[in-house]
Coordinates of C-alpha atoms in Angstrom, one line a residue:
X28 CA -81.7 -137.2 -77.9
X29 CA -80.0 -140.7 -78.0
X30 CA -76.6 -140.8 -75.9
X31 CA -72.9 -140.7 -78.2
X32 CA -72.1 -143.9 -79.4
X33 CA -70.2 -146.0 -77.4
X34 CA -72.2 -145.2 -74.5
X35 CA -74.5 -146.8 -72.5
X36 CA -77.8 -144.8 -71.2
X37 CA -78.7 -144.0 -67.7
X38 CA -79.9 -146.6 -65.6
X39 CA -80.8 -144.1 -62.8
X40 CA -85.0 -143.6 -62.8
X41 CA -86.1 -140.4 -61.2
X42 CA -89.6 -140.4 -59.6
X43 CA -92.0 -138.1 -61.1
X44 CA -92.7 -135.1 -59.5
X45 CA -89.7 -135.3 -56.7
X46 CA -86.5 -134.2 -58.7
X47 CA -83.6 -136.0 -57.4
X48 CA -85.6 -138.7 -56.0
X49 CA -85.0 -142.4 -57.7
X50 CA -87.5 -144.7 -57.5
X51 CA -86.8 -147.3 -55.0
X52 CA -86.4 -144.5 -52.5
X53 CA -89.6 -143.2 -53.7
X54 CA -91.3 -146.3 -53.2
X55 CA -89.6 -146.4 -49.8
X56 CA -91.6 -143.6 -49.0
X57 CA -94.7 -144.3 -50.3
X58 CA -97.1 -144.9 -47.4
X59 CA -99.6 -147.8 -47.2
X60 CA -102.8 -147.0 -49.2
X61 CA -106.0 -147.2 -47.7
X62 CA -108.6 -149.3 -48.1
X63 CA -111.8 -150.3 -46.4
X64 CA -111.5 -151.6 -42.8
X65 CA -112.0 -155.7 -42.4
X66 CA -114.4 -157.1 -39.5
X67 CA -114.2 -160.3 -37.7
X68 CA -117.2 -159.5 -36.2
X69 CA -120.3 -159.2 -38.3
X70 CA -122.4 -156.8 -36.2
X71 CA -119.9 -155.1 -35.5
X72 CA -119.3 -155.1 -39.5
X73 CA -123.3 -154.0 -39.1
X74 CA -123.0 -151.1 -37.1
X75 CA -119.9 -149.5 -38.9
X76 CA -121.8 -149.8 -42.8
X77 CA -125.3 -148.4 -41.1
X78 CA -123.5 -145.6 -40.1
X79 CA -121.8 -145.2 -43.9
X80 CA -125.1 -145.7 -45.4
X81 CA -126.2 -143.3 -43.1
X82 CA -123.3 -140.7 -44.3
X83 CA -124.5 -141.8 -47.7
X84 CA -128.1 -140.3 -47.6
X85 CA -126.4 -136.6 -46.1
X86 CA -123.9 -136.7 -49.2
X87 CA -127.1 -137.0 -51.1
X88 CA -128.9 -134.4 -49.2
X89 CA -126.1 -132.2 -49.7
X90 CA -125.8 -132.8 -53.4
X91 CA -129.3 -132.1 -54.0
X92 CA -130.1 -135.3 -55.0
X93 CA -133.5 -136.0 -53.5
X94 CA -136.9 -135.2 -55.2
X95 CA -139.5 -135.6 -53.2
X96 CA -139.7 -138.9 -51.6
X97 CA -138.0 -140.7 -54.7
X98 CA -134.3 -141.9 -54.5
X99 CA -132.6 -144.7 -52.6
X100 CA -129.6 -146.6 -51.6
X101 CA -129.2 -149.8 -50.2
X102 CA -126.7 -151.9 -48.5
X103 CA -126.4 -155.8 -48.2
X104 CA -126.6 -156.8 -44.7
X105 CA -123.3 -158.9 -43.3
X106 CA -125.1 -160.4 -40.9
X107 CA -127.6 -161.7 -43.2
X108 CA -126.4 -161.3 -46.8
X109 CA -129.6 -162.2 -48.3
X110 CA -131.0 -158.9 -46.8
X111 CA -130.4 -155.6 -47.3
X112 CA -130.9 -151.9 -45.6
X113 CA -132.2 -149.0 -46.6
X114 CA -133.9 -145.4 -45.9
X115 CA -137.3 -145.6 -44.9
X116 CA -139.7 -144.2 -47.1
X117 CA -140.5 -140.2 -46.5
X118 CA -137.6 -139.9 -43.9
X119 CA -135.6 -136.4 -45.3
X120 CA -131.6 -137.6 -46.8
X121 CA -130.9 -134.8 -45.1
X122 CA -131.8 -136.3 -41.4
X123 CA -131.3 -139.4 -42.0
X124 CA -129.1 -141.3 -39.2
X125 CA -128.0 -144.9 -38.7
X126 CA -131.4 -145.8 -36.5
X127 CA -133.6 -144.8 -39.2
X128 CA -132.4 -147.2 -41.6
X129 CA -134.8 -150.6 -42.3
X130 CA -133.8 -154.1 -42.7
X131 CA -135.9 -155.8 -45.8
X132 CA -135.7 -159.8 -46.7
X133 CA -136.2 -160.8 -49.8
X134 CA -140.0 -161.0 -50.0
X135 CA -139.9 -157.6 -49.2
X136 CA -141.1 -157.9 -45.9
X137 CA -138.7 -155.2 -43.6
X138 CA -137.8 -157.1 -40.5
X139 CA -136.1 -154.9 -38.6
X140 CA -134.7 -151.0 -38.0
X141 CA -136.1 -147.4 -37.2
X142 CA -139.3 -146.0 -36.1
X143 CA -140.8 -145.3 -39.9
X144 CA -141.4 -149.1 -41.7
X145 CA -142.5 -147.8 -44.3
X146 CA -140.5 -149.5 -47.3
X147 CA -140.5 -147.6 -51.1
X148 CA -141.8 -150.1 -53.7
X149 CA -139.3 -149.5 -56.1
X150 CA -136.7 -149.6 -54.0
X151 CA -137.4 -152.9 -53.6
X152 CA -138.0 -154.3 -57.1
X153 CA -135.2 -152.8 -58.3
X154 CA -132.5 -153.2 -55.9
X155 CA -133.5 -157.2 -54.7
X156 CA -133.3 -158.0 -58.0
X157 CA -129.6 -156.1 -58.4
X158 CA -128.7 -157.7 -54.6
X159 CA -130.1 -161.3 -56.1
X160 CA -128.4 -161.5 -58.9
X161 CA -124.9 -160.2 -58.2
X162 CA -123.1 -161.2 -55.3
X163 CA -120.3 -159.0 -55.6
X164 CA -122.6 -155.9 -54.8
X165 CA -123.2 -154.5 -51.5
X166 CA -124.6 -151.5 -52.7
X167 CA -126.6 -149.5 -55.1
X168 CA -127.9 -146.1 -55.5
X169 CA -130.7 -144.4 -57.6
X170 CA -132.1 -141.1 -57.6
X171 CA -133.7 -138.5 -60.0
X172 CA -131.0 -135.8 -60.2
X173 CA -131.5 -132.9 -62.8
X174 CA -128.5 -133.5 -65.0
X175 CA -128.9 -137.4 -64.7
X176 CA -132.6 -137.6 -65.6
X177 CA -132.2 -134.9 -68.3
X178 CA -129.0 -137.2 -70.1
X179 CA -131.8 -140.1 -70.1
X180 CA -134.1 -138.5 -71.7
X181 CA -131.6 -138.8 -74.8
X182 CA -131.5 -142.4 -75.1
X183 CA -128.1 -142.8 -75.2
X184 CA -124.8 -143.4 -73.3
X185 CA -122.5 -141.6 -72.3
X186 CA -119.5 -140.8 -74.2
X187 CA -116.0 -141.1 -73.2
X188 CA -114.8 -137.1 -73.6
X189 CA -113.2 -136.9 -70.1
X190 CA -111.0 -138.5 -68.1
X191 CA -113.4 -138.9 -65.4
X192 CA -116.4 -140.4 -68.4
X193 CA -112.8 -143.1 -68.6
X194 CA -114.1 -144.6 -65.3
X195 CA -117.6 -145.5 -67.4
X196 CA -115.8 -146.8 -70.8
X197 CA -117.3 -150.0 -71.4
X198 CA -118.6 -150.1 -67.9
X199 CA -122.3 -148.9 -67.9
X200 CA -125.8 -149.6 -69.9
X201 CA -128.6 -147.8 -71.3
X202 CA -131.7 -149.4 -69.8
X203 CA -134.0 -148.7 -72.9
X204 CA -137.3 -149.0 -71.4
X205 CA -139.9 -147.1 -68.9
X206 CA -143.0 -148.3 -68.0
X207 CA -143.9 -146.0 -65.4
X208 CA -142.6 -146.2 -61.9
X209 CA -141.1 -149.7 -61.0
X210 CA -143.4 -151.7 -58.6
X211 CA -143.5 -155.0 -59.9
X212 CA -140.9 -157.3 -59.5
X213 CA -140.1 -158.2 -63.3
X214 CA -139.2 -154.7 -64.1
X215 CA -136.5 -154.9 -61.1
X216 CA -135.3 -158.0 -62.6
X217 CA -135.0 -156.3 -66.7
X218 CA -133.3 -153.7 -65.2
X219 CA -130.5 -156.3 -63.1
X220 CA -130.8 -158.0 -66.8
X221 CA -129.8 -155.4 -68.6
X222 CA -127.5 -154.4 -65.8
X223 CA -125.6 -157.2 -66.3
X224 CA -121.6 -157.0 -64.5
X225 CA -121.4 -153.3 -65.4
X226 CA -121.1 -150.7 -62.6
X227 CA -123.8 -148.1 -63.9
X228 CA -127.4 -147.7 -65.9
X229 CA -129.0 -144.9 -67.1
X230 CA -132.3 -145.5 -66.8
X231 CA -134.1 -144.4 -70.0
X232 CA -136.4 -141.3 -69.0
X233 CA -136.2 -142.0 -65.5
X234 CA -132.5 -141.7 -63.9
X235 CA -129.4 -142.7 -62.7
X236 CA -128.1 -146.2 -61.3
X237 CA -124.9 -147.2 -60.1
X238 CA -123.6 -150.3 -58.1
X239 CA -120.4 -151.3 -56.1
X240 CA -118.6 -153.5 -53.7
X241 CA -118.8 -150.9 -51.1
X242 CA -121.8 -147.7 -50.2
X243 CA -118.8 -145.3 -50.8
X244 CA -117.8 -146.7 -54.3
X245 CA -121.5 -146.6 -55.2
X246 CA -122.0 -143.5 -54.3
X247 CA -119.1 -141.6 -55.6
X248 CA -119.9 -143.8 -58.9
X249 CA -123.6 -142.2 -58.8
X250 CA -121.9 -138.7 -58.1
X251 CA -119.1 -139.1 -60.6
X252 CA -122.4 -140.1 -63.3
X253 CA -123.8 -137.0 -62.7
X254 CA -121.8 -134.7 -63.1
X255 CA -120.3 -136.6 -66.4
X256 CA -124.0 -136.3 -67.7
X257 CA -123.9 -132.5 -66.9
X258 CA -120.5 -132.1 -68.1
X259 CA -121.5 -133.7 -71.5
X260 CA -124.8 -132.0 -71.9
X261 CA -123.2 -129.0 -71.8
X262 CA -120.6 -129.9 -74.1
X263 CA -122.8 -131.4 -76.6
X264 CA -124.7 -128.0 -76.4
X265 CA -121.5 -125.9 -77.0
X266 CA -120.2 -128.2 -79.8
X267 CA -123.6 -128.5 -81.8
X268 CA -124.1 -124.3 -81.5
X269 CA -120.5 -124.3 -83.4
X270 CA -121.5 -126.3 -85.8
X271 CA -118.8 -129.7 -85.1
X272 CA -118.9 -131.9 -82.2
X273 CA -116.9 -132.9 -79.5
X274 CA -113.6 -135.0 -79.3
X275 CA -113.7 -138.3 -78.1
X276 CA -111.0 -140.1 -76.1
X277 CA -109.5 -143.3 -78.3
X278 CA -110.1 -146.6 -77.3
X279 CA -106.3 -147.5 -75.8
X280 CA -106.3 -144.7 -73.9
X281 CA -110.2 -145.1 -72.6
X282 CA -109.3 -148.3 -71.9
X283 CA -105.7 -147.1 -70.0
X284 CA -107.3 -144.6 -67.8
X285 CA -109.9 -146.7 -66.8
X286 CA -107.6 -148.7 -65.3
X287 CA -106.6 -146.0 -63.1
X288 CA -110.1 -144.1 -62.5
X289 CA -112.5 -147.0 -62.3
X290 CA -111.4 -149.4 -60.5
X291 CA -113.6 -150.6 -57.0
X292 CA -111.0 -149.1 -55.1
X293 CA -110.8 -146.0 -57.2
X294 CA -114.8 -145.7 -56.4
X295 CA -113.6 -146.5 -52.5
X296 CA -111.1 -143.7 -51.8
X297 CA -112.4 -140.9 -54.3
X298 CA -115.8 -141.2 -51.8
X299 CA -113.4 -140.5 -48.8
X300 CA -113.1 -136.7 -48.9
X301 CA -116.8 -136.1 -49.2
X302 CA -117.6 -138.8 -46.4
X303 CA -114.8 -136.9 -44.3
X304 CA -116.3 -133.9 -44.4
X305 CA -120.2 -135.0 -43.9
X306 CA -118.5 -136.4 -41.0
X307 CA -116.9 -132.5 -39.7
X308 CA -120.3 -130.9 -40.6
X309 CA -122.5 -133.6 -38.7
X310 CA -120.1 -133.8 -35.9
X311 CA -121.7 -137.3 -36.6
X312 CA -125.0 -136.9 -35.8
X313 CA -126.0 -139.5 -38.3
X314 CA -124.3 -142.1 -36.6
X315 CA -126.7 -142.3 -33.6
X316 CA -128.9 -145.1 -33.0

């Protein structure tokens, strides 16, 4: 209800969710927010992201994510940036600790890290490629999950019905191709193509890919994917047996949540509960080298 003529409205701003609290107090209170932690030392840098990759392959241990031997992450090297680290092929997500991890150069060649050398093709073609052509990544994850492989079988992307599909809106590709599993290097390079600056590709029949400036905002991104596919399989399947289909969130407000949701740092700090607590179950076994 507007105030009585003559009368000026309150300039007093209350802080949501804190009755009684106006805003300057409230942002008086607000405590620093977290972000990742800055190195001057680059192996130093080194040993703290092995140890997050690391923590990375036990997230995707616990989420089920592995398949087999198929599935990786990688993580650009600060030491060198034009290399990169990842799991060695056949070692478990599960087990995997900082001292397994291998160190691969550009041709491909792995020039450093654990015990088992043995370096997965695909991983390879697919992330140089990614690494190669945008800076701005340090890391990338693909895997075969159940609910992300099923969603590209559909050839199609994924539409924005949730808040959490917001953090996707205009920010991820379909990658309309498979020839088989990737070993050469030009499929890697159509699939950083059709990447292009986006965070996430569904790769048609195959799986899920996402990217970021950090392991944890990759892999929450690849997390957050899957369970969007799942959540809108099953809603597709619910609509259709009704006979309608299901709502979709407008553009302005896609487009307004996204800046909230899908941000790099959004990616950073929604990875931190689950790399907490891979941390309390481990007792951080996967940080010994």
């Amino acid at each position: 209800m507007p105030p009585p003529s003559g009368t000026e409205p309150s300039t007093t701003v209350v802080a949501p969710h804190e009755p009684g609290l106006d805003a300057a107090a409230a942002k008086a209170k607000m405590p620093s927010f977290p972000g990742p932690p800055k190195f001057e030392d680059k192996y130093e840098e080194r040993k703290y992201l092995k140890g997050r990759l690391a923590a990375a392959f036990r997230i995707f241990g616990k989420y089920g994510f592995d398949e087999g031997v198929a599935g990786h992450i990688t993580l650009r090297d600060p030491v060198d940036p034009s290399t990169f680290w990842v799991n060695p092929f056949g070692v478990s997500f599960s087990l995997m600790k900082a001292s397994d991890l291998i160190l691969v150069n550009e041709e491909g060649n792995v020039i450093d890290g654990g015990p088992v050398r043995l370096l997965n093709t695909a991983a390879y073609a697919i992330h140089s490629a990614i690494h190669q052509a945008r800076p701005n990544v340090n890391a990338a994850a693909h895997s075969h999950t159940i609910y992300g492989r099923s969603f590209c079988s559909l050839g199609r992307k994924l539409d924005t019905i949730t808040q959490d599909s917001c953090a996707f809106h205009n920010d991820h590709v379909l990658y309309d191709s498979f020839n088989g599993i990737v070993l050469a290097s030009v499929e890697g390079a159509n699939i950083a193509k059709a990447l292009g600056s986006n965070k996430a590709a569904l790769l048609q029949n195959h799986g899920i890919l996402t990217v970021g400036g950090t392991v944890e905002e990759a892999v929450f991104w690849f997390i957050s994917m899957d369970k969007c596919c799942h959540a809108q399989l099953l809603a597709d399947a619910a609509a259709a047996g009704r006979g309608g289909e299901t709502v979709k969130i407008g553009e302005e407000e896609a487009r307004y949540t996204y800046k909230t949701v899908g941000t790099p740092m959004a990616g950073w700090f929604s990875a931190k509960p689950i790399f907490d607590l891979i941390e309390k179950e481990t007792g951080g076994e996967y940080l010994d080298e």
